[in-house]
PDB file of C-alpha atoms in Angstrom:
ATOM      1  CA  MET Z1148     129.458  52.518 127.112  1.00 36.00           C
ATOM      2  CA  ASP Z1149     131.654  50.703 124.309  1.00 42.00           C
ATOM      3  CA  THR Z1150     132.044  47.482 125.622  1.00 43.00           C
ATOM      4  CA  SER Z1151     134.167  45.803 122.505  1.00 43.00           C
ATOM      5  CA  SER Z1152     136.496  48.651 123.542  1.00 41.00           C
ATOM      6  CA  THR Z1153     136.694  47.526 126.842  1.00 61.00           C
ATOM      7  CA  THR Z1154     136.899  43.225 126.045  1.00 75.00           C
ATOM      8  CA  GLY Z1155     138.416  43.748 123.321  1.00 82.00           C
ATOM      9  CA  SER Z1156     135.270  41.937 120.905  1.00 94.00           C
ATOM     10  CA  ASP Z1157     133.942  43.229 118.367  1.00 96.00           C
ATOM     11  CA  CYS Z1158     130.567  40.765 118.563  1.00 98.00           C
ATOM     12  CA  LEU Z1159     128.276  39.878 121.268  1.00 98.00           C
ATOM     13  CA  VAL Z1160     126.728  36.667 121.927  1.00 98.00           C
ATOM     14  CA  ILE Z1161     122.799  36.612 122.706  1.00 98.00           C
ATOM     15  CA  ILE Z1162     122.078  32.978 124.288  1.00 98.00           C
ATOM     16  CA  PRO Z1163     118.051  32.740 125.850  1.00 97.00           C
ATOM     17  CA  THR Z1164     118.274  30.613 128.437  1.00 97.00           C
ATOM     18  CA  TYR Z1165     114.833  28.603 130.159  1.00 95.00           C
ATOM     19  CA  ASN Z1166     116.041  25.072 132.608  1.00 95.00           C
ATOM     20  CA  GLU Z1167     119.463  24.093 130.519  1.00 95.00           C
ATOM     21  CA  LYS Z1168     121.389  23.769 134.110  1.00 96.00           C
ATOM     22  CA  GLU Z1169     122.976  20.453 131.857  1.00 95.00           C
ATOM     23  CA  ASN Z1170     124.536  22.243 129.037  1.00 96.00           C
ATOM     24  CA  VAL Z1171     124.460  26.468 130.087  1.00 97.00           C
ATOM     25  CA  GLU Z1172     128.321  26.662 131.651  1.00 98.00           C
ATOM     26  CA  ALA Z1173     129.363  24.168 128.817  1.00 97.00           C
ATOM     27  CA  ILE Z1174     128.442  26.550 126.447  1.00 98.00           C
ATOM     28  CA  ILE Z1175     129.189  29.718 127.986  1.00 98.00           C
ATOM     29  CA  GLU Z1176     133.446  27.688 128.213  1.00 98.00           C
ATOM     30  CA  ALA Z1177     133.351  26.815 124.409  1.00 98.00           C
ATOM     31  CA  VAL Z1178     132.259  30.222 122.817  1.00 98.00           C
ATOM     32  CA  LEU Z1179     134.990  31.933 125.374  1.00 97.00           C
ATOM     33  CA  GLY Z1180     137.268  29.542 124.246  1.00 97.00           C
ATOM     34  CA  LEU Z1181     136.827  30.268 120.518  1.00 97.00           C
ATOM     35  CA  GLU Z1182     140.391  32.317 119.149  1.00 96.00           C
ATOM     36  CA  GLN Z1183     138.287  34.851 117.923  1.00 96.00           C
ATOM     37  CA  PRO Z1184     136.697  36.863 121.339  1.00 97.00           C
ATOM     38  CA  PHE Z1185     132.908  36.749 121.691  1.00 98.00           C
ATOM     39  CA  ASP Z1186     131.530  38.108 124.573  1.00 98.00           C
ATOM     40  CA  ILE Z1187     127.664  36.091 125.934  1.00 98.00           C
ATOM     41  CA  LEU Z1188     124.345  37.922 127.249  1.00 98.00           C
ATOM     42  CA  ILE Z1189     122.709  34.438 128.688  1.00 98.00           C
ATOM     43  CA  ILE Z1190     118.713  35.931 129.184  1.00 98.00           C
ATOM     44  CA  ASP Z1191     116.769  33.563 131.508  1.00 98.00           C
ATOM     45  CA  ASP Z1192     113.548  33.011 132.102  1.00 96.00           C
ATOM     46  CA  ASN Z1193     113.589  32.529 135.724  1.00 96.00           C
ATOM     47  CA  SER Z1194     114.568  29.463 134.757  1.00 96.00           C
ATOM     48  CA  PRO Z1195     113.502  27.481 138.286  1.00 96.00           C
ATOM     49  CA  ASP Z1196     116.246  24.341 137.869  1.00 96.00           C
ATOM     50  CA  GLY Z1197     119.072  26.834 138.813  1.00 96.00           C
ATOM     51  CA  THR Z1198     119.992  28.187 135.917  1.00 97.00           C
ATOM     52  CA  ALA Z1199     121.215  31.915 136.261  1.00 97.00           C
ATOM     53  CA  GLU Z1200     123.356  30.590 139.318  1.00 97.00           C
ATOM     54  CA  ILE Z1201     125.248  28.566 137.378  1.00 98.00           C
ATOM     55  CA  VAL Z1202     125.873  31.900 134.753  1.00 98.00           C
ATOM     56  CA  ARG Z1203     126.671  33.791 137.671  1.00 97.00           C
ATOM     57  CA  GLY Z1204     129.362  31.527 139.174  1.00 97.00           C
ATOM     58  CA  VAL Z1205     130.613  31.564 135.720  1.00 97.00           C
ATOM     59  CA  MET Z1206     130.304  35.501 135.831  1.00 97.00           C
ATOM     60  CA  GLU Z1207     132.959  35.587 138.500  1.00 96.00           C
ATOM     61  CA  ARG Z1208     135.423  33.609 136.591  1.00 96.00           C
ATOM     62  CA  HIS Z1209     135.016  35.640 133.312  1.00 96.00           C
ATOM     63  CA  PRO Z1210     134.742  39.353 134.695  1.00 94.00           C
ATOM     64  CA  GLY Z1211     133.006  41.415 131.410  1.00 95.00           C
ATOM     65  CA  ARG Z1212     133.180  38.576 129.172  1.00 97.00           C
ATOM     66  CA  VAL Z1213     130.176  37.197 130.371  1.00 98.00           C
ATOM     67  CA  ARG Z1214     126.692  39.515 131.100  1.00 98.00           C
ATOM     68  CA  LEU Z1215     123.307  37.623 132.501  1.00 98.00           C
ATOM     69  CA  LEU Z1216     119.462  39.677 131.925  1.00 98.00           C
ATOM     70  CA  GLU Z1217     116.789  37.915 134.240  1.00 97.00           C
ATOM     71  CA  ARG Z1218     113.825  38.207 133.294  1.00 97.00           C
ATOM     72  CA  ALA Z1219     110.494  37.732 135.275  1.00 93.00           C
ATOM     73  CA  GLY Z1220     109.198  34.941 133.658  1.00 90.00           C
ATOM     74  CA  LYS Z1221     108.739  32.685 130.218  1.00 89.00           C
ATOM     75  CA  LEU Z1222     107.567  35.438 128.257  1.00 89.00           C
ATOM     76  CA  GLY Z1223     108.493  34.202 124.299  1.00 88.00           C
ATOM     77  CA  LEU Z1224     112.002  34.011 122.653  1.00 91.00           C
ATOM     78  CA  GLY Z1225     111.934  36.872 120.857  1.00 93.00           C
ATOM     79  CA  THR Z1226     111.259  39.075 122.818  1.00 94.00           C
ATOM     80  CA  ALA Z1227     114.160  38.113 125.145  1.00 96.00           C
ATOM     81  CA  TYR Z1228     116.457  38.455 121.472  1.00 97.00           C
ATOM     82  CA  ILE Z1229     114.767  42.162 121.235  1.00 97.00           C
ATOM     83  CA  GLU Z1230     115.791  43.061 124.957  1.00 97.00           C
ATOM     84  CA  GLY Z1231     119.350  41.228 123.735  1.00 98.00           C
ATOM     85  CA  PHE Z1232     119.644  43.170 120.450  1.00 98.00           C
ATOM     86  CA  HIS Z1233     118.582  46.945 122.121  1.00 98.00           C
ATOM     87  CA  LYS Z1234     121.506  45.663 125.271  1.00 98.00           C
ATOM     88  CA  ALA Z1235     123.928  45.116 122.320  1.00 98.00           C
ATOM     89  CA  ILE Z1236     123.106  48.930 120.636  1.00 97.00           C
ATOM     90  CA  GLU Z1237     123.631  50.375 123.937  1.00 97.00           C
ATOM     91  CA  TRP Z1238     126.840  48.461 124.222  1.00 97.00           C
ATOM     92  CA  GLY Z1239     128.320  49.961 121.303  1.00 97.00           C
ATOM     93  CA  TYR Z1240     128.735  45.826 119.170  1.00 98.00           C
ATOM     94  CA  ASP Z1241     129.276  45.748 116.106  1.00 98.00           C
ATOM     95  CA  MET Z1242     127.681  42.938 115.323  1.00 98.00           C
ATOM     96  CA  VAL Z1243     125.387  40.915 117.236  1.00 98.00           C
ATOM     97  CA  CYS Z1244     124.615  37.053 117.084  1.00 98.00           C
ATOM     98  CA  GLU Z1245     121.025  34.846 118.040  1.00 98.00           C
ATOM     99  CA  MET Z1246     122.142  31.144 118.870  1.00 97.00           C
ATOM    100  CA  ASP Z1247     121.120  27.699 121.099  1.00 95.00           C
ATOM    101  CA  ALA Z1248     122.233  26.607 124.698  1.00 95.00           C
ATOM    102  CA  ASP Z1249     122.035  22.930 124.294  1.00 93.00           C
ATOM    103  CA  PHE Z1250     124.588  22.354 122.121  1.00 94.00           C
ATOM    104  CA  SER Z1251     122.543  22.055 118.758  1.00 94.00           C
ATOM    105  CA  HIS Z1252     124.898  24.580 117.155  1.00 96.00           C
ATOM    106  CA  ALA Z1253     128.255  24.194 116.927  1.00 96.00           C
ATOM    107  CA  PRO Z1254     130.282  26.889 118.746  1.00 97.00           C
ATOM    108  CA  ALA Z1255     133.223  27.083 116.430  1.00 98.00           C
ATOM    109  CA  ASP Z1256     130.060  27.944 113.894  1.00 98.00           C
ATOM    110  CA  LEU Z1257     130.095  31.407 115.312  1.00 98.00           C
ATOM    111  CA  LEU Z1258     133.511  32.144 113.339  1.00 98.00           C
ATOM    112  CA  ARG Z1259     131.954  31.551 109.676  1.00 98.00           C
ATOM    113  CA  LEU Z1260     129.064  33.506 110.537  1.00 98.00           C
ATOM    114  CA  ARG Z1261     130.988  36.264 112.142  1.00 98.00           C
ATOM    115  CA  SER Z1262     133.198  35.924 108.976  1.00 98.00           C
ATOM    116  CA  ALA Z1263     130.260  36.058 106.118  1.00 98.00           C
ATOM    117  CA  CYS Z1264     129.523  39.988 107.809  1.00 98.00           C
ATOM    118  CA  VAL Z1265     133.432  40.982 108.247  1.00 97.00           C
ATOM    119  CA  ASP Z1266     134.579  39.263 105.194  1.00 97.00           C
ATOM    120  CA  GLY Z1267     131.700  38.728 103.064  1.00 97.00           C
ATOM    121  CA  GLY Z1268     129.659  42.099 102.973  1.00 96.00           C
ATOM    122  CA  ALA Z1269     126.868  40.205 105.062  1.00 98.00           C
ATOM    123  CA  ASP Z1270     124.396  42.510 106.583  1.00 98.00           C
ATOM    124  CA  VAL Z1271     122.500  39.460 108.271  1.00 98.00           C
ATOM    125  CA  ALA Z1272     124.290  35.710 108.361  1.00 98.00           C
ATOM    126  CA  ILE Z1273     122.340  32.572 108.656  1.00 98.00           C
ATOM    127  CA  GLY Z1274     123.788  29.662 110.032  1.00 98.00           C
ATOM    128  CA  SER Z1275     121.499  27.413 107.307  1.00 97.00           C
ATOM    129  CA  ARG Z1276     121.120  23.027 108.275  1.00 95.00           C
ATOM    130  CA  TYR Z1277     119.494  23.167 104.464  1.00 94.00           C
ATOM    131  CA  LEU Z1278     121.287  25.473 101.735  1.00 93.00           C
ATOM    132  CA  THR Z1279     123.039  22.091 101.017  1.00 89.00           C
ATOM    133  CA  GLY Z1280     120.615  19.471 101.191  1.00 85.00           C
ATOM    134  CA  VAL Z1281     119.280  18.565 105.012  1.00 88.00           C
ATOM    135  CA  ASN Z1282     121.441  18.528 107.782  1.00 86.00           C
ATOM    136  CA  VAL Z1283     120.239  17.899 110.913  1.00 86.00           C
ATOM    137  CA  VAL Z1284     121.171  15.525 113.116  1.00 88.00           C
ATOM    138  CA  ASN Z1285     119.424  13.062 116.011  1.00 79.00           C
ATOM    139  CA  TRP Z1286     116.307  14.344 115.400  1.00 76.00           C
ATOM    140  CA  PRO Z1287     112.750  12.843 114.398  1.00 80.00           C
ATOM    141  CA  MET Z1288     112.245  12.548 110.781  1.00 86.00           C
ATOM    142  CA  GLY Z1289     108.210  13.775 111.265  1.00 83.00           C
ATOM    143  CA  ARG Z1290     110.625  17.212 112.820  1.00 80.00           C
ATOM    144  CA  VAL Z1291     113.528  16.739 110.393  1.00 84.00           C
ATOM    145  CA  LEU Z1292     110.182  16.464 107.249  1.00 85.00           C
ATOM    146  CA  MET Z1293     107.965  19.641 109.170  1.00 84.00           C
ATOM    147  CA  SER Z1294     110.698  21.951 109.649  1.00 85.00           C
ATOM    148  CA  TYR Z1295     112.542  21.823 106.223  1.00 86.00           C
ATOM    149  CA  TYR Z1296     108.991  21.659 104.430  1.00 88.00           C
ATOM    150  CA  ALA Z1297     107.952  25.121 107.085  1.00 88.00           C
ATOM    151  CA  SER Z1298     111.102  26.562 105.226  1.00 89.00           C
ATOM    152  CA  ARG Z1299     110.037  25.808 101.822  1.00 91.00           C
ATOM    153  CA  TYR Z1300     106.473  27.282 101.988  1.00 92.00           C
ATOM    154  CA  VAL Z1301     107.569  30.335 104.050  1.00 93.00           C
ATOM    155  CA  ARG Z1302     110.513  31.477 100.674  1.00 94.00           C
ATOM    156  CA  ILE Z1303     107.021  29.755  98.566  1.00 94.00           C
ATOM    157  CA  VAL Z1304     104.794  32.355 100.788  1.00 94.00           C
ATOM    158  CA  THR Z1305     107.134  35.615 101.124  1.00 94.00           C
ATOM    159  CA  GLY Z1306     109.042  35.409  97.939  1.00 95.00           C
ATOM    160  CA  MET Z1307     112.201  35.588 100.828  1.00 96.00           C
ATOM    161  CA  PRO Z1308     115.664  33.734  98.611  1.00 95.00           C
ATOM    162  CA  VAL Z1309     116.171  32.049 102.357  1.00 97.00           C
ATOM    163  CA  HIS Z1310     116.565  28.332 102.729  1.00 95.00           C
ATOM    164  CA  ASP Z1311     116.142  28.471 106.285  1.00 95.00           C
ATOM    165  CA  SER Z1312     113.401  30.905 107.358  1.00 93.00           C
ATOM    166  CA  THR Z1313     113.528  29.309 110.354  1.00 91.00           C
ATOM    167  CA  ALA Z1314     117.442  29.127 112.151  1.00 94.00           C
ATOM    168  CA  GLY Z1315     117.737  30.420 115.235  1.00 94.00           C
ATOM    169  CA  PHE Z1316     121.800  30.460 114.493  1.00 97.00           C
ATOM    170  CA  VAL Z1317     122.316  34.719 112.447  1.00 98.00           C
ATOM    171  CA  CYS Z1318     124.718  36.958 113.278  1.00 98.00           C
ATOM    172  CA  TYR Z1319     123.091  40.421 112.331  1.00 98.00           C
ATOM    173  CA  ARG Z1320     125.227  43.965 111.734  1.00 98.00           C
ATOM    174  CA  ARG Z1321     124.213  46.685 113.918  1.00 98.00           C
ATOM    175  CA  ARG Z1322     123.573  48.798 111.100  1.00 98.00           C
ATOM    176  CA  VAL Z1323     120.671  46.254 110.799  1.00 98.00           C
ATOM    177  CA  LEU Z1324     119.236  46.384 114.801  1.00 98.00           C
ATOM    178  CA  GLU Z1325     119.701  49.786 114.869  1.00 98.00           C
ATOM    179  CA  ALA Z1326     117.091  50.384 111.294  1.00 98.00           C
ATOM    180  CA  LEU Z1327     114.422  47.551 112.182  1.00 98.00           C
ATOM    181  CA  PRO Z1328     111.442  48.455 113.722  1.00 96.00           C
ATOM    182  CA  LEU Z1329     112.146  46.194 116.981  1.00 96.00           C
ATOM    183  CA  ASP Z1330     109.701  47.259 118.994  1.00 93.00           C
ATOM    184  CA  ARG Z1331     106.863  46.111 116.494  1.00 93.00           C
ATOM    185  CA  ILE Z1332     107.956  42.798 116.069  1.00 93.00           C
ATOM    186  CA  ARG Z1333     105.022  40.484 116.392  1.00 88.00           C
ATOM    187  CA  PHE Z1334     105.801  37.291 116.886  1.00 87.00           C
ATOM    188  CA  LYS Z1335     107.037  36.061 119.822  1.00 82.00           C
ATOM    189  CA  GLY Z1336     107.976  32.264 119.441  1.00 79.00           C
ATOM    190  CA  TYR Z1337     110.268  30.620 116.861  1.00 76.00           C
ATOM    191  CA  ALA Z1338     108.217  32.851 114.285  1.00 88.00           C
ATOM    192  CA  PHE Z1339     110.199  35.806 115.167  1.00 93.00           C
ATOM    193  CA  GLN Z1340     113.034  34.146 113.480  1.00 94.00           C
ATOM    194  CA  ILE Z1341     111.012  34.629 110.129  1.00 95.00           C
ATOM    195  CA  GLU Z1342     110.211  37.869 110.881  1.00 96.00           C
ATOM    196  CA  MET Z1343     112.948  39.658 111.334  1.00 97.00           C
ATOM    197  CA  LYS Z1344     114.633  37.791 108.319  1.00 97.00           C
ATOM    198  CA  PHE Z1345     111.521  38.561 106.234  1.00 97.00           C
ATOM    199  CA  LEU Z1346     112.624  42.764 107.742  1.00 97.00           C
ATOM    200  CA  SER Z1347     116.145  42.524 106.725  1.00 98.00           C
ATOM    201  CA  TYR Z1348     115.089  40.554 102.973  1.00 98.00           C
ATOM    202  CA  LYS Z1349     112.464  43.127 102.722  1.00 97.00           C
ATOM    203  CA  TYR Z1350     114.686  46.229 104.115  1.00 98.00           C
ATOM    204  CA  GLY Z1351     117.200  45.541 101.224  1.00 98.00           C
ATOM    205  CA  PHE Z1352     120.226  44.322 103.277  1.00 98.00           C
ATOM    206  CA  LYS Z1353     122.443  41.699 102.239  1.00 98.00           C
ATOM    207  CA  ILE Z1354     121.693  38.186 103.286  1.00 98.00           C
ATOM    208  CA  GLN Z1355     124.323  34.910 103.174  1.00 98.00           C
ATOM    209  CA  GLU Z1356     123.634  31.261 104.162  1.00 98.00           C
ATOM    210  CA  VAL Z1357     126.013  30.094 105.914  1.00 98.00           C
ATOM    211  CA  PRO Z1358     125.451  25.872 105.478  1.00 97.00           C
ATOM    212  CA  ILE Z1359     125.927  23.892 109.471  1.00 96.00           C
ATOM    213  CA  VAL Z1360     125.290  20.671 110.957  1.00 95.00           C
ATOM    214  CA  PHE Z1361     122.846  21.183 113.450  1.00 93.00           C
ATOM    215  CA  VAL Z1362     122.748  18.316 115.753  1.00 91.00           C
ATOM    216  CA  ASN Z1363     119.837  17.500 118.513  1.00 84.00           C
ATOM    217  CA  ARG Z1364     120.818  18.559 121.921  1.00 62.00           C
ATOM    218  CA  ALA Z1365     121.869  15.349 124.142  1.00 65.00           C
ATOM    219  CA  LEU Z1366     120.790  17.176 127.391  1.00 65.00           C
ATOM    220  CA  GLY Z1367     118.049  18.835 129.151  1.00 53.00           C
ATOM    221  CA  THR Z1368     114.554  18.984 126.932  1.00 61.00           C
ATOM    222  CA  SER Z1369     113.368  20.813 123.849  1.00 54.00           C
ATOM    223  CA  LYS Z1370     111.690  23.451 123.959  1.00 52.00           C
ATOM    224  CA  MET Z1371     109.505  23.306 121.115  1.00 54.00           C
ATOM    225  CA  SER Z1372     105.462  22.972 120.613  1.00 51.00           C
ATOM    226  CA  SER Z1373     102.371  22.524 118.509  1.00 51.00           C
ATOM    227  CA  GLY Z1374     101.658  26.302 119.354  1.00 54.00           C
ATOM    228  CA  ILE Z1375     105.235  26.758 117.605  1.00 57.00           C
ATOM    229  CA  PHE Z1376     104.018  26.002 114.513  1.00 59.00           C
ATOM    230  CA  SER Z1377     100.415  26.468 114.551  1.00 64.00           C
ATOM    231  CA  GLU Z1378     102.090  30.596 114.816  1.00 68.00           C
ATOM    232  CA  GLY Z1379     104.340  30.047 111.973  1.00 65.00           C
ATOM    233  CA  LEU Z1380     102.182  28.428 109.430  1.00 73.00           C
ATOM    234  CA  PHE Z1381      98.959  31.120 109.968  1.00 80.00           C
ATOM    235  CA  GLY Z1382     102.097  34.072 110.805  1.00 84.00           C
ATOM    236  CA  VAL Z1383     103.416  33.953 107.638  1.00 91.00           C
ATOM    237  CA  LEU Z1384     100.134  34.510 105.801  1.00 90.00           C
ATOM    238  CA  ARG Z1385      99.848  37.408 107.625  1.00 90.00           C
ATOM    239  CA  LEU Z1386     103.524  38.831 107.003  1.00 92.00           C
ATOM    240  CA  LYS Z1387     103.332  38.648 103.495  1.00 93.00           C
ATOM    241  CA  TRP Z1388      99.265  40.125 103.650  1.00 92.00           C
ATOM    242  CA  SER Z1389     100.661  43.361 105.311  1.00 94.00           C
ATOM    243  CA  SER Z1390     103.348  43.717 102.807  1.00 95.00           C
ATOM    244  CA  LEU Z1391     101.596  43.613 100.580  1.00 95.00           C
ATOM    245  CA  PHE Z1392      99.918  47.398 101.665  1.00 94.00           C
ATOM    246  CA  THR Z1393     103.652  48.805 103.438  1.00 95.00           C
ATOM    247  CA  LYS Z1394     106.392  50.556 101.859  1.00 96.00           C
ATOM    248  CA  TYR Z1395     109.768  49.891 103.512  1.00 96.00           C
ATOM    249  CA  PRO Z1396     113.307  52.171 103.381  1.00 96.00           C
ATOM    250  CA  ASP Z1397     115.529  50.990 101.000  1.00 96.00           C
ATOM    251  CA  TYR Z1398     119.261  50.060 102.493  1.00 95.00           C
ATOM    252  CA  SER Z1399     120.699  47.834  99.644  1.00 91.00           C
ATOM    253  CA  SER Z1400     122.685  50.712  98.596  1.00 76.00           C
ATOM    254  CA  LYS Z1401     123.459  51.742 102.062  1.00 69.00           C
ATOM    255  CA  GLN Z1402     126.737  51.369 104.273  1.00 61.00           C
TER     256      GLN Z1402
END
């Protein structure tokens, strides 16, 4: 099935959810209201607050534009995106975006990420909080510093020229997702974001950062934890170590 030919959209926006009843309807309507058509896949990890039921109601108002994938429980952010990537490839989308449900990523910035790929020639466009300084609103200072220096740490250890390696607001061209070994991605939490960018970099894909302003959620509860931080800290070292013994395909000159 070529979804882009039936809905008019060439880009699927994947939004993982867990207990996002306060935000999910509003974020869907905001994305669908953009002047460029985007389709949406909500991946819900069996939210006990009724998030999936709300999505089903929105689907009735927007047939073909919104899809819902319900999973048995909290299986990790990375596995949600991997399932979504496979669906996007199966459905024939040219581009796939990741974004959060809580409005920390401005829906209008999807237009800029897509443009970086369509008009700017990027294979991976990253909504970057740290490209032009620190553009984060309403986060506690400790969390800002942890996030900022985590990205600095990743850049130093891996050599990857990305200012915001932990960013969860990303647009991938289809060819990137077809090339990367998605089913061998090892991290399930937020380190998944680092691993995807690192592999894209090692495969020679063109990465472009697009400056955004990240605004902390106003409604609902954050899913961050200390385990997420430790996975990223030690996971980066494992990524770097394994890369020393790995030969990667080179897609830098392939169109």
